[in-house]
mmCIF file of the C-alpha atoms, coordinates in Angstrom:
data_MODEL
# 
_entry.id   MODEL 
# 
loop_
_atom_site.group_PDB 
_atom_site.id 
_atom_site.type_symbol 
_atom_site.label_atom_id 
_atom_site.label_alt_id 
_atom_site.label_comp_id 
_atom_site.label_asym_id 
_atom_site.label_entity_id 
_atom_site.label_seq_id 
_atom_site.pdbx_PDB_ins_code 
_atom_site.Cartn_x 
_atom_site.Cartn_y 
_atom_site.Cartn_z 
_atom_site.occupancy 
_atom_site.B_iso_or_equiv 
_atom_site.pdbx_formal_charge 
_atom_site.auth_seq_id 
_atom_site.auth_comp_id 
_atom_site.auth_asym_id 
_atom_site.auth_atom_id 
_atom_site.pdbx_PDB_model_num 
ATOM 1   C CA . UNK A 1 1   ? -19.312 1.639   -5.698  1.00 0.00 ? 1   UNK A CA 1 
ATOM 2   C CA . UNK A 1 2   ? -19.951 3.017   -3.259  1.00 0.00 ? 2   UNK A CA 1 
ATOM 3   C CA . UNK A 1 3   ? -17.248 5.719   -2.506  1.00 0.00 ? 3   UNK A CA 1 
ATOM 4   C CA . UNK A 1 4   ? -13.668 4.158   -0.248  1.00 0.00 ? 4   UNK A CA 1 
ATOM 5   C CA . UNK A 1 5   ? -11.533 7.142   -0.088  1.00 0.00 ? 5   UNK A CA 1 
ATOM 6   C CA . UNK A 1 6   ? -14.428 8.187   2.140   1.00 0.00 ? 6   UNK A CA 1 
ATOM 7   C CA . UNK A 1 7   ? -12.333 11.372  3.017   1.00 0.00 ? 7   UNK A CA 1 
ATOM 8   C CA . UNK A 1 8   ? -15.864 13.178  4.528   1.00 0.00 ? 8   UNK A CA 1 
ATOM 9   C CA . UNK A 1 9   ? -16.336 10.288  7.238   1.00 0.00 ? 9   UNK A CA 1 
ATOM 10  C CA . UNK A 1 10  ? -16.003 11.382  10.964  1.00 0.00 ? 10  UNK A CA 1 
ATOM 11  C CA . UNK A 1 11  ? -13.697 8.899   11.745  1.00 0.00 ? 11  UNK A CA 1 
ATOM 12  C CA . UNK A 1 12  ? -11.211 10.448  8.477   1.00 0.00 ? 12  UNK A CA 1 
ATOM 13  C CA . UNK A 1 13  ? -11.528 13.778  9.240   1.00 0.00 ? 13  UNK A CA 1 
ATOM 14  C CA . UNK A 1 14  ? -11.022 13.485  12.797  1.00 0.00 ? 14  UNK A CA 1 
ATOM 15  C CA . UNK A 1 15  ? -8.290  12.588  12.238  1.00 0.00 ? 15  UNK A CA 1 
ATOM 16  C CA . UNK A 1 16  ? -6.692  14.534  9.472   1.00 0.00 ? 16  UNK A CA 1 
ATOM 17  C CA . UNK A 1 17  ? -7.089  17.307  10.995  1.00 0.00 ? 17  UNK A CA 1 
ATOM 18  C CA . UNK A 1 18  ? -5.939  16.334  14.552  1.00 0.00 ? 18  UNK A CA 1 
ATOM 19  C CA . UNK A 1 19  ? -2.813  15.010  12.692  1.00 0.00 ? 19  UNK A CA 1 
ATOM 20  C CA . UNK A 1 20  ? -2.629  18.114  11.154  1.00 0.00 ? 20  UNK A CA 1 
ATOM 21  C CA . UNK A 1 21  ? -3.147  21.106  13.881  1.00 0.00 ? 21  UNK A CA 1 
ATOM 22  C CA . UNK A 1 22  ? -0.037  22.161  13.988  1.00 0.00 ? 22  UNK A CA 1 
ATOM 23  C CA . UNK A 1 23  ? 1.749   22.456  10.847  1.00 0.00 ? 23  UNK A CA 1 
ATOM 24  C CA . UNK A 1 24  ? 1.882   25.088  8.653   1.00 0.00 ? 24  UNK A CA 1 
ATOM 25  C CA . UNK A 1 25  ? 2.624   23.960  5.008   1.00 0.00 ? 25  UNK A CA 1 
ATOM 26  C CA . UNK A 1 26  ? 2.141   21.636  3.260   1.00 0.00 ? 26  UNK A CA 1 
ATOM 27  C CA . UNK A 1 27  ? 4.952   19.734  2.697   1.00 0.00 ? 27  UNK A CA 1 
ATOM 28  C CA . UNK A 1 28  ? 4.157   19.117  6.591   1.00 0.00 ? 28  UNK A CA 1 
ATOM 29  C CA . UNK A 1 29  ? 0.517   18.537  6.649   1.00 0.00 ? 29  UNK A CA 1 
ATOM 30  C CA . UNK A 1 30  ? 1.589   16.161  4.535   1.00 0.00 ? 30  UNK A CA 1 
ATOM 31  C CA . UNK A 1 31  ? 4.415   14.398  5.669   1.00 0.00 ? 31  UNK A CA 1 
ATOM 32  C CA . UNK A 1 32  ? 2.094   14.271  8.985   1.00 0.00 ? 32  UNK A CA 1 
ATOM 33  C CA . UNK A 1 33  ? -0.801  11.859  7.621   1.00 0.00 ? 33  UNK A CA 1 
ATOM 34  C CA . UNK A 1 34  ? 2.533   10.351  5.615   1.00 0.00 ? 34  UNK A CA 1 
ATOM 35  C CA . UNK A 1 35  ? 3.848   9.512   8.631   1.00 0.00 ? 35  UNK A CA 1 
ATOM 36  C CA . UNK A 1 36  ? 0.662   8.136   10.319  1.00 0.00 ? 36  UNK A CA 1 
ATOM 37  C CA . UNK A 1 37  ? -0.149  5.531   6.798   1.00 0.00 ? 37  UNK A CA 1 
ATOM 38  C CA . UNK A 1 38  ? 3.820   4.314   6.795   1.00 0.00 ? 38  UNK A CA 1 
ATOM 39  C CA . UNK A 1 39  ? 3.446   3.237   10.636  1.00 0.00 ? 39  UNK A CA 1 
ATOM 40  C CA . UNK A 1 40  ? 1.168   3.370   13.196  1.00 0.00 ? 40  UNK A CA 1 
ATOM 41  C CA . UNK A 1 41  ? -0.993  1.438   10.070  1.00 0.00 ? 41  UNK A CA 1 
ATOM 42  C CA . UNK A 1 42  ? 1.305   -1.346  10.098  1.00 0.00 ? 42  UNK A CA 1 
ATOM 43  C CA . UNK A 1 43  ? 1.928   -3.426  7.275   1.00 0.00 ? 43  UNK A CA 1 
ATOM 44  C CA . UNK A 1 44  ? -0.619  -6.532  7.255   1.00 0.00 ? 44  UNK A CA 1 
ATOM 45  C CA . UNK A 1 45  ? -3.115  -8.793  5.083   1.00 0.00 ? 45  UNK A CA 1 
ATOM 46  C CA . UNK A 1 46  ? -6.654  -7.394  5.470   1.00 0.00 ? 46  UNK A CA 1 
ATOM 47  C CA . UNK A 1 47  ? -9.376  -10.777 4.443   1.00 0.00 ? 47  UNK A CA 1 
ATOM 48  C CA . UNK A 1 48  ? -11.299 -7.686  2.356   1.00 0.00 ? 48  UNK A CA 1 
ATOM 49  C CA . UNK A 1 49  ? -8.663  -7.412  0.555   1.00 0.00 ? 49  UNK A CA 1 
ATOM 50  C CA . UNK A 1 50  ? -8.897  -4.324  -1.959  1.00 0.00 ? 50  UNK A CA 1 
ATOM 51  C CA . UNK A 1 51  ? -12.053 -3.326  -1.409  1.00 0.00 ? 51  UNK A CA 1 
ATOM 52  C CA . UNK A 1 52  ? -11.401 -1.524  2.265   1.00 0.00 ? 52  UNK A CA 1 
ATOM 53  C CA . UNK A 1 53  ? -12.922 1.887   3.077   1.00 0.00 ? 53  UNK A CA 1 
ATOM 54  C CA . UNK A 1 54  ? -10.662 4.561   4.660   1.00 0.00 ? 54  UNK A CA 1 
ATOM 55  C CA . UNK A 1 55  ? -12.251 4.886   7.367   1.00 0.00 ? 55  UNK A CA 1 
ATOM 56  C CA . UNK A 1 56  ? -12.577 1.014   8.620   1.00 0.00 ? 56  UNK A CA 1 
ATOM 57  C CA . UNK A 1 57  ? -8.149  1.174   7.868   1.00 0.00 ? 57  UNK A CA 1 
ATOM 58  C CA . UNK A 1 58  ? -7.418  3.371   10.666  1.00 0.00 ? 58  UNK A CA 1 
ATOM 59  C CA . UNK A 1 59  ? -10.555 1.073   11.945  1.00 0.00 ? 59  UNK A CA 1 
ATOM 60  C CA . UNK A 1 60  ? -8.513  -1.796  12.028  1.00 0.00 ? 60  UNK A CA 1 
ATOM 61  C CA . UNK A 1 61  ? -5.002  -0.745  12.179  1.00 0.00 ? 61  UNK A CA 1 
ATOM 62  C CA . UNK A 1 62  ? -2.763  -1.895  9.625   1.00 0.00 ? 62  UNK A CA 1 
ATOM 63  C CA . UNK A 1 63  ? -2.964  -2.294  5.790   1.00 0.00 ? 63  UNK A CA 1 
ATOM 64  C CA . UNK A 1 64  ? -2.079  -3.820  2.020   1.00 0.00 ? 64  UNK A CA 1 
ATOM 65  C CA . UNK A 1 65  ? -0.652  -1.600  -0.753  1.00 0.00 ? 65  UNK A CA 1 
ATOM 66  C CA . UNK A 1 66  ? -3.879  -0.698  -2.037  1.00 0.00 ? 66  UNK A CA 1 
ATOM 67  C CA . UNK A 1 67  ? -6.376  -0.011  1.622   1.00 0.00 ? 67  UNK A CA 1 
ATOM 68  C CA . UNK A 1 68  ? -3.469  2.167   2.478   1.00 0.00 ? 68  UNK A CA 1 
ATOM 69  C CA . UNK A 1 69  ? -2.901  3.973   -0.162  1.00 0.00 ? 69  UNK A CA 1 
ATOM 70  C CA . UNK A 1 70  ? -7.118  4.487   -0.133  1.00 0.00 ? 70  UNK A CA 1 
ATOM 71  C CA . UNK A 1 71  ? -5.868  5.835   3.624   1.00 0.00 ? 71  UNK A CA 1 
ATOM 72  C CA . UNK A 1 72  ? -3.000  8.459   2.358   1.00 0.00 ? 72  UNK A CA 1 
ATOM 73  C CA . UNK A 1 73  ? -5.814  9.100   -0.427  1.00 0.00 ? 73  UNK A CA 1 
ATOM 74  C CA . UNK A 1 74  ? -8.697  10.385  2.218   1.00 0.00 ? 74  UNK A CA 1 
ATOM 75  C CA . UNK A 1 75  ? -6.284  12.042  4.022   1.00 0.00 ? 75  UNK A CA 1 
ATOM 76  C CA . UNK A 1 76  ? -5.672  14.211  2.735   1.00 0.00 ? 76  UNK A CA 1 
ATOM 77  C CA . UNK A 1 77  ? -8.837  14.543  0.367   1.00 0.00 ? 77  UNK A CA 1 
ATOM 78  C CA . UNK A 1 78  ? -9.805  15.770  4.323   1.00 0.00 ? 78  UNK A CA 1 
ATOM 79  C CA . UNK A 1 79  ? -7.239  18.109  4.138   1.00 0.00 ? 79  UNK A CA 1 
ATOM 80  C CA . UNK A 1 80  ? -7.298  19.968  0.818   1.00 0.00 ? 80  UNK A CA 1 
ATOM 81  C CA . UNK A 1 81  ? -4.023  17.759  -0.897  1.00 0.00 ? 81  UNK A CA 1 
ATOM 82  C CA . UNK A 1 82  ? -4.457  17.215  -4.032  1.00 0.00 ? 82  UNK A CA 1 
ATOM 83  C CA . UNK A 1 83  ? -4.517  13.965  -4.418  1.00 0.00 ? 83  UNK A CA 1 
ATOM 84  C CA . UNK A 1 84  ? -5.653  10.770  -6.870  1.00 0.00 ? 84  UNK A CA 1 
ATOM 85  C CA . UNK A 1 85  ? -4.943  7.449   -7.003  1.00 0.00 ? 85  UNK A CA 1 
ATOM 86  C CA . UNK A 1 86  ? -1.829  5.222   -9.544  1.00 0.00 ? 86  UNK A CA 1 
ATOM 87  C CA . UNK A 1 87  ? -3.012  2.376   -10.464 1.00 0.00 ? 87  UNK A CA 1 
ATOM 88  C CA . UNK A 1 88  ? -0.309  -0.562  -12.846 1.00 0.00 ? 88  UNK A CA 1 
ATOM 89  C CA . UNK A 1 89  ? 0.598   -3.994  -12.086 1.00 0.00 ? 89  UNK A CA 1 
ATOM 90  C CA . UNK A 1 90  ? 3.388   -5.151  -9.691  1.00 0.00 ? 90  UNK A CA 1 
ATOM 91  C CA . UNK A 1 91  ? 4.803   -8.338  -10.592 1.00 0.00 ? 91  UNK A CA 1 
ATOM 92  C CA . UNK A 1 92  ? 3.716   -11.166 -7.761  1.00 0.00 ? 92  UNK A CA 1 
ATOM 93  C CA . UNK A 1 93  ? 7.117   -12.123 -6.575  1.00 0.00 ? 93  UNK A CA 1 
ATOM 94  C CA . UNK A 1 94  ? 6.572   -8.473  -4.349  1.00 0.00 ? 94  UNK A CA 1 
ATOM 95  C CA . UNK A 1 95  ? 4.781   -11.198 -2.015  1.00 0.00 ? 95  UNK A CA 1 
ATOM 96  C CA . UNK A 1 96  ? 7.594   -13.796 -2.719  1.00 0.00 ? 96  UNK A CA 1 
ATOM 97  C CA . UNK A 1 97  ? 8.550   -14.932 1.367   1.00 0.00 ? 97  UNK A CA 1 
ATOM 98  C CA . UNK A 1 98  ? 4.656   -13.725 2.526   1.00 0.00 ? 98  UNK A CA 1 
ATOM 99  C CA . UNK A 1 99  ? 2.908   -16.160 0.839   1.00 0.00 ? 99  UNK A CA 1 
ATOM 100 C CA . UNK A 1 100 ? 4.293   -19.001 0.350   1.00 0.00 ? 100 UNK A CA 1 
ATOM 101 C CA . UNK A 1 101 ? 3.668   -22.523 -1.313  1.00 0.00 ? 101 UNK A CA 1 
ATOM 102 C CA . UNK A 1 102 ? -0.507  -23.482 -2.580  1.00 0.00 ? 102 UNK A CA 1 
ATOM 103 C CA . UNK A 1 103 ? -1.074  -19.688 -1.598  1.00 0.00 ? 103 UNK A CA 1 
ATOM 104 C CA . UNK A 1 104 ? 2.056   -17.721 -4.342  1.00 0.00 ? 104 UNK A CA 1 
ATOM 105 C CA . UNK A 1 105 ? 0.584   -20.640 -6.836  1.00 0.00 ? 105 UNK A CA 1 
ATOM 106 C CA . UNK A 1 106 ? -3.057  -18.904 -6.399  1.00 0.00 ? 106 UNK A CA 1 
ATOM 107 C CA . UNK A 1 107 ? -1.660  -15.018 -7.379  1.00 0.00 ? 107 UNK A CA 1 
ATOM 108 C CA . UNK A 1 108 ? -1.379  -14.222 -10.895 1.00 0.00 ? 108 UNK A CA 1 
ATOM 109 C CA . UNK A 1 109 ? 1.396   -13.648 -12.319 1.00 0.00 ? 109 UNK A CA 1 
ATOM 110 C CA . UNK A 1 110 ? 0.142   -9.974  -12.050 1.00 0.00 ? 110 UNK A CA 1 
ATOM 111 C CA . UNK A 1 111 ? -1.616  -7.880  -9.778  1.00 0.00 ? 111 UNK A CA 1 
ATOM 112 C CA . UNK A 1 112 ? -3.064  -5.080  -9.511  1.00 0.00 ? 112 UNK A CA 1 
ATOM 113 C CA . UNK A 1 113 ? -0.910  -2.939  -7.766  1.00 0.00 ? 113 UNK A CA 1 
ATOM 114 C CA . UNK A 1 114 ? -1.188  0.967   -6.336  1.00 0.00 ? 114 UNK A CA 1 
ATOM 115 C CA . UNK A 1 115 ? 0.455   4.702   -4.897  1.00 0.00 ? 115 UNK A CA 1 
ATOM 116 C CA . UNK A 1 116 ? -0.689  7.802   -4.291  1.00 0.00 ? 116 UNK A CA 1 
ATOM 117 C CA . UNK A 1 117 ? 0.383   10.878  -6.806  1.00 0.00 ? 117 UNK A CA 1 
ATOM 118 C CA . UNK A 1 118 ? 0.317   13.732  -4.841  1.00 0.00 ? 118 UNK A CA 1 
ATOM 119 C CA . UNK A 1 119 ? 0.458   18.208  -6.544  1.00 0.00 ? 119 UNK A CA 1 
ATOM 120 C CA . UNK A 1 120 ? 3.252   20.156  -4.373  1.00 0.00 ? 120 UNK A CA 1 
ATOM 121 C CA . UNK A 1 121 ? 4.257   23.410  -6.293  1.00 0.00 ? 121 UNK A CA 1 
ATOM 122 C CA . UNK A 1 122 ? 2.633   22.687  -9.421  1.00 0.00 ? 122 UNK A CA 1 
ATOM 123 C CA . UNK A 1 123 ? 3.724   18.864  -9.636  1.00 0.00 ? 123 UNK A CA 1 
ATOM 124 C CA . UNK A 1 124 ? 2.557   16.127  -8.788  1.00 0.00 ? 124 UNK A CA 1 
ATOM 125 C CA . UNK A 1 125 ? 4.534   13.530  -6.585  1.00 0.00 ? 125 UNK A CA 1 
ATOM 126 C CA . UNK A 1 126 ? 4.995   9.741   -6.896  1.00 0.00 ? 126 UNK A CA 1 
ATOM 127 C CA . UNK A 1 127 ? 4.724   8.166   -3.238  1.00 0.00 ? 127 UNK A CA 1 
ATOM 128 C CA . UNK A 1 128 ? 5.141   4.334   -2.374  1.00 0.00 ? 128 UNK A CA 1 
ATOM 129 C CA . UNK A 1 129 ? 7.094   4.739   0.444   1.00 0.00 ? 129 UNK A CA 1 
ATOM 130 C CA . UNK A 1 130 ? 3.659   4.913   2.741   1.00 0.00 ? 130 UNK A CA 1 
ATOM 131 C CA . UNK A 1 131 ? 3.307   0.731   1.870   1.00 0.00 ? 131 UNK A CA 1 
ATOM 132 C CA . UNK A 1 132 ? 5.195   -0.863  4.855   1.00 0.00 ? 132 UNK A CA 1 
ATOM 133 C CA . UNK A 1 133 ? 6.084   0.051   7.970   1.00 0.00 ? 133 UNK A CA 1 
ATOM 134 C CA . UNK A 1 134 ? 9.584   1.053   9.135   1.00 0.00 ? 134 UNK A CA 1 
ATOM 135 C CA . UNK A 1 135 ? 10.321  -1.756  11.714  1.00 0.00 ? 135 UNK A CA 1 
ATOM 136 C CA . UNK A 1 136 ? 8.599   -3.737  9.019   1.00 0.00 ? 136 UNK A CA 1 
ATOM 137 C CA . UNK A 1 137 ? 10.363  -2.771  5.948   1.00 0.00 ? 137 UNK A CA 1 
ATOM 138 C CA . UNK A 1 138 ? 14.179  -3.076  7.991   1.00 0.00 ? 138 UNK A CA 1 
ATOM 139 C CA . UNK A 1 139 ? 13.663  -6.337  8.727   1.00 0.00 ? 139 UNK A CA 1 
ATOM 140 C CA . UNK A 1 140 ? 12.836  -6.473  4.485   1.00 0.00 ? 140 UNK A CA 1 
ATOM 141 C CA . UNK A 1 141 ? 15.368  -5.538  3.493   1.00 0.00 ? 141 UNK A CA 1 
ATOM 142 C CA . UNK A 1 142 ? 17.832  -7.324  5.396   1.00 0.00 ? 142 UNK A CA 1 
ATOM 143 C CA . UNK A 1 143 ? 15.887  -10.262 4.587   1.00 0.00 ? 143 UNK A CA 1 
ATOM 144 C CA . UNK A 1 144 ? 16.810  -9.957  1.015   1.00 0.00 ? 144 UNK A CA 1 
ATOM 145 C CA . UNK A 1 145 ? 20.138  -8.430  1.561   1.00 0.00 ? 145 UNK A CA 1 
ATOM 146 C CA . UNK A 1 146 ? 20.361  -13.057 3.227   1.00 0.00 ? 146 UNK A CA 1 
ATOM 147 C CA . UNK A 1 147 ? 18.304  -14.334 0.443   1.00 0.00 ? 147 UNK A CA 1 
ATOM 148 C CA . UNK A 1 148 ? 19.627  -12.218 -2.447  1.00 0.00 ? 148 UNK A CA 1 
ATOM 149 C CA . UNK A 1 149 ? 17.028  -12.009 -3.373  1.00 0.00 ? 149 UNK A CA 1 
ATOM 150 C CA . UNK A 1 150 ? 15.903  -8.141  -5.497  1.00 0.00 ? 150 UNK A CA 1 
ATOM 151 C CA . UNK A 1 151 ? 12.006  -8.875  -5.199  1.00 0.00 ? 151 UNK A CA 1 
ATOM 152 C CA . UNK A 1 152 ? 9.716   -10.098 -1.567  1.00 0.00 ? 152 UNK A CA 1 
ATOM 153 C CA . UNK A 1 153 ? 8.328   -9.527  1.572   1.00 0.00 ? 153 UNK A CA 1 
ATOM 154 C CA . UNK A 1 154 ? 6.016   -6.797  0.303   1.00 0.00 ? 154 UNK A CA 1 
ATOM 155 C CA . UNK A 1 155 ? 10.055  -4.836  -0.776  1.00 0.00 ? 155 UNK A CA 1 
ATOM 156 C CA . UNK A 1 156 ? 11.751  -4.581  -4.381  1.00 0.00 ? 156 UNK A CA 1 
ATOM 157 C CA . UNK A 1 157 ? 15.567  -2.965  -4.773  1.00 0.00 ? 157 UNK A CA 1 
ATOM 158 C CA . UNK A 1 158 ? 16.135  -0.440  -7.213  1.00 0.00 ? 158 UNK A CA 1 
ATOM 159 C CA . UNK A 1 159 ? 20.152  -1.184  -6.917  1.00 0.00 ? 159 UNK A CA 1 
ATOM 160 C CA . UNK A 1 160 ? 20.398  -2.978  -3.946  1.00 0.00 ? 160 UNK A CA 1 
ATOM 161 C CA . UNK A 1 161 ? 17.865  -0.163  -2.337  1.00 0.00 ? 161 UNK A CA 1 
ATOM 162 C CA . UNK A 1 162 ? 14.924  1.429   -1.693  1.00 0.00 ? 162 UNK A CA 1 
ATOM 163 C CA . UNK A 1 163 ? 13.464  4.126   0.293   1.00 0.00 ? 163 UNK A CA 1 
ATOM 164 C CA . UNK A 1 164 ? 11.432  4.129   3.567   1.00 0.00 ? 164 UNK A CA 1 
ATOM 165 C CA . UNK A 1 165 ? 10.924  7.976   3.962   1.00 0.00 ? 165 UNK A CA 1 
ATOM 166 C CA . UNK A 1 166 ? 9.010   10.969  2.496   1.00 0.00 ? 166 UNK A CA 1 
ATOM 167 C CA . UNK A 1 167 ? 11.298  12.461  -0.997  1.00 0.00 ? 167 UNK A CA 1 
ATOM 168 C CA . UNK A 1 168 ? 9.158   15.036  -2.977  1.00 0.00 ? 168 UNK A CA 1 
ATOM 169 C CA . UNK A 1 169 ? 12.282  16.363  -4.468  1.00 0.00 ? 169 UNK A CA 1 
ATOM 170 C CA . UNK A 1 170 ? 14.133  13.343  -4.810  1.00 0.00 ? 170 UNK A CA 1 
ATOM 171 C CA . UNK A 1 171 ? 11.951  10.082  -4.996  1.00 0.00 ? 171 UNK A CA 1 
ATOM 172 C CA . UNK A 1 172 ? 11.783  6.729   -3.544  1.00 0.00 ? 172 UNK A CA 1 
ATOM 173 C CA . UNK A 1 173 ? 10.743  3.562   -3.277  1.00 0.00 ? 173 UNK A CA 1 
ATOM 174 C CA . UNK A 1 174 ? 9.608   0.597   -2.305  1.00 0.00 ? 174 UNK A CA 1 
ATOM 175 C CA . UNK A 1 175 ? 7.876   -2.078  -4.713  1.00 0.00 ? 175 UNK A CA 1 
ATOM 176 C CA . UNK A 1 176 ? 7.930   1.022   -8.017  1.00 0.00 ? 176 UNK A CA 1 
ATOM 177 C CA . UNK A 1 177 ? 10.888  -1.516  -9.405  1.00 0.00 ? 177 UNK A CA 1 
ATOM 178 C CA . UNK A 1 178 ? 8.643   -4.644  -9.911  1.00 0.00 ? 178 UNK A CA 1 
ATOM 179 C CA . UNK A 1 179 ? 5.980   -2.372  -11.259 1.00 0.00 ? 179 UNK A CA 1 
ATOM 180 C CA . UNK A 1 180 ? 4.962   -3.296  -15.027 1.00 0.00 ? 180 UNK A CA 1 
ATOM 181 C CA . UNK A 1 181 ? 2.134   -2.667  -16.977 1.00 0.00 ? 181 UNK A CA 1 
ATOM 182 C CA . UNK A 1 182 ? 0.717   1.204   -16.160 1.00 0.00 ? 182 UNK A CA 1 
ATOM 183 C CA . UNK A 1 183 ? -4.277  1.491   -15.783 1.00 0.00 ? 183 UNK A CA 1 
ATOM 184 C CA . UNK A 1 184 ? -3.609  5.380   -14.791 1.00 0.00 ? 184 UNK A CA 1 
ATOM 185 C CA . UNK A 1 185 ? -4.707  7.598   -12.105 1.00 0.00 ? 185 UNK A CA 1 
ATOM 186 C CA . UNK A 1 186 ? -8.069  7.478   -10.685 1.00 0.00 ? 186 UNK A CA 1 
ATOM 187 C CA . UNK A 1 187 ? -9.875  9.914   -8.464  1.00 0.00 ? 187 UNK A CA 1 
ATOM 188 C CA . UNK A 1 188 ? -11.260 6.807   -6.452  1.00 0.00 ? 188 UNK A CA 1 
ATOM 189 C CA . UNK A 1 189 ? -10.295 2.969   -5.737  1.00 0.00 ? 189 UNK A CA 1 
ATOM 190 C CA . UNK A 1 190 ? -13.760 1.878   -6.043  1.00 0.00 ? 190 UNK A CA 1 
ATOM 191 C CA . UNK A 1 191 ? -13.742 3.318   -9.799  1.00 0.00 ? 191 UNK A CA 1 
ATOM 192 C CA . UNK A 1 192 ? -10.494 1.251   -10.651 1.00 0.00 ? 192 UNK A CA 1 
ATOM 193 C CA . UNK A 1 193 ? -11.868 -1.507  -9.384  1.00 0.00 ? 193 UNK A CA 1 
ATOM 194 C CA . UNK A 1 194 ? -14.869 -1.866  -11.605 1.00 0.00 ? 194 UNK A CA 1 
ATOM 195 C CA . UNK A 1 195 ? -12.949 -1.349  -13.914 1.00 0.00 ? 195 UNK A CA 1 
ATOM 196 C CA . UNK A 1 196 ? -11.945 -4.140  -16.270 1.00 0.00 ? 196 UNK A CA 1 
ATOM 197 C CA . UNK A 1 197 ? -8.211  -3.702  -15.333 1.00 0.00 ? 197 UNK A CA 1 
ATOM 198 C CA . UNK A 1 198 ? -8.427  -4.053  -12.700 1.00 0.00 ? 198 UNK A CA 1 
ATOM 199 C CA . UNK A 1 199 ? -6.610  -7.954  -12.036 1.00 0.00 ? 199 UNK A CA 1 
ATOM 200 C CA . UNK A 1 200 ? -6.587  -8.952  -7.865  1.00 0.00 ? 200 UNK A CA 1 
ATOM 201 C CA . UNK A 1 201 ? -11.215 -9.724  -8.234  1.00 0.00 ? 201 UNK A CA 1 
ATOM 202 C CA . UNK A 1 202 ? -10.993 -13.623 -6.982  1.00 0.00 ? 202 UNK A CA 1 
ATOM 203 C CA . UNK A 1 203 ? -13.675 -16.332 -7.594  1.00 0.00 ? 203 UNK A CA 1 
ATOM 204 C CA . UNK A 1 204 ? -15.516 -17.768 -4.943  1.00 0.00 ? 204 UNK A CA 1 
ATOM 205 C CA . UNK A 1 205 ? -12.876 -20.868 -4.426  1.00 0.00 ? 205 UNK A CA 1 
ATOM 206 C CA . UNK A 1 206 ? -10.126 -17.585 -4.645  1.00 0.00 ? 206 UNK A CA 1 
ATOM 207 C CA . UNK A 1 207 ? -11.980 -15.422 -2.366  1.00 0.00 ? 207 UNK A CA 1 
ATOM 208 C CA . UNK A 1 208 ? -11.980 -18.847 0.411   1.00 0.00 ? 208 UNK A CA 1 
ATOM 209 C CA . UNK A 1 209 ? -8.386  -20.009 -0.125  1.00 0.00 ? 209 UNK A CA 1 
ATOM 210 C CA . UNK A 1 210 ? -6.977  -16.402 0.818   1.00 0.00 ? 210 UNK A CA 1 
ATOM 211 C CA . UNK A 1 211 ? -9.507  -15.766 3.712   1.00 0.00 ? 211 UNK A CA 1 
ATOM 212 C CA . UNK A 1 212 ? -8.553  -20.164 4.648   1.00 0.00 ? 212 UNK A CA 1 
ATOM 213 C CA . UNK A 1 213 ? -4.774  -18.626 4.485   1.00 0.00 ? 213 UNK A CA 1 
ATOM 214 C CA . UNK A 1 214 ? -4.577  -15.305 5.159   1.00 0.00 ? 214 UNK A CA 1 
ATOM 215 C CA . UNK A 1 215 ? -3.770  -15.195 9.546   1.00 0.00 ? 215 UNK A CA 1 
ATOM 216 C CA . UNK A 1 216 ? -0.611  -17.761 8.416   1.00 0.00 ? 216 UNK A CA 1 
ATOM 217 C CA . UNK A 1 217 ? 0.540   -14.801 5.443   1.00 0.00 ? 217 UNK A CA 1 
ATOM 218 C CA . UNK A 1 218 ? 0.330   -12.374 8.328   1.00 0.00 ? 218 UNK A CA 1 
ATOM 219 C CA . UNK A 1 219 ? 2.022   -13.906 11.037  1.00 0.00 ? 219 UNK A CA 1 
ATOM 220 C CA . UNK A 1 220 ? 4.813   -14.985 8.741   1.00 0.00 ? 220 UNK A CA 1 
ATOM 221 C CA . UNK A 1 221 ? 4.615   -10.679 7.970   1.00 0.00 ? 221 UNK A CA 1 
ATOM 222 C CA . UNK A 1 222 ? 4.211   -10.553 11.929  1.00 0.00 ? 222 UNK A CA 1 
ATOM 223 C CA . UNK A 1 223 ? 7.217   -12.430 12.266  1.00 0.00 ? 223 UNK A CA 1 
ATOM 224 C CA . UNK A 1 224 ? 9.204   -10.738 10.630  1.00 0.00 ? 224 UNK A CA 1 
ATOM 225 C CA . UNK A 1 225 ? 9.147   -7.678  11.837  1.00 0.00 ? 225 UNK A CA 1 
ATOM 226 C CA . UNK A 1 226 ? 9.559   -8.868  14.996  1.00 0.00 ? 226 UNK A CA 1 
ATOM 227 C CA . UNK A 1 227 ? 12.835  -10.366 13.824  1.00 0.00 ? 227 UNK A CA 1 
ATOM 228 C CA . UNK A 1 228 ? 12.398  -14.191 13.301  1.00 0.00 ? 228 UNK A CA 1 
ATOM 229 C CA . UNK A 1 229 ? 13.915  -15.928 9.597   1.00 0.00 ? 229 UNK A CA 1 
ATOM 230 C CA . UNK A 1 230 ? 10.767  -16.944 7.953   1.00 0.00 ? 230 UNK A CA 1 
# 
């Protein structure tokens, strides 16, 4: 399968270079890459599902946990920051509120999910706080509190809290509280997607249904980001 974290392509390499041009340390570089993926690549569900190259996510300007993780992985590799992608299973209620009715019913109880790990100062550190752009994070957290939910709208609260920040020394998360089974670390998402561990591989009918409903689901994401009650 073709590499998805295509860090050597012009668009990814150029973006990584422009974002980090004035950064003097690895932490500075990572902070700039993180903020770009978190906020300039807004949260949303591509019709292609997980099978989106990093270069295409830059062109689209939006992505979900797995496609945004693929992009951050590629940008780190382009900057020679040691990075890997970690896959797991996550409860489907992470997307409760965006996926409703038939769309929610079609989603398996556990789905494949990923975050990024980077090696800084000789230690691998987990990062998932790039998943939701800051306006969506704030709106989603408020919506969860209003509904009395701990999980949904692409957030999983731990003791009522989650974080939108990059904190390498005191790891905080957005979705880790909903993670279940561990599928380990991988050099490129394509390797995981080709394995028997991958859970999000839809059949033709489910893929057709997903593409039919994804426009409405993404409207719910946009409406919540804009402050609407959904």
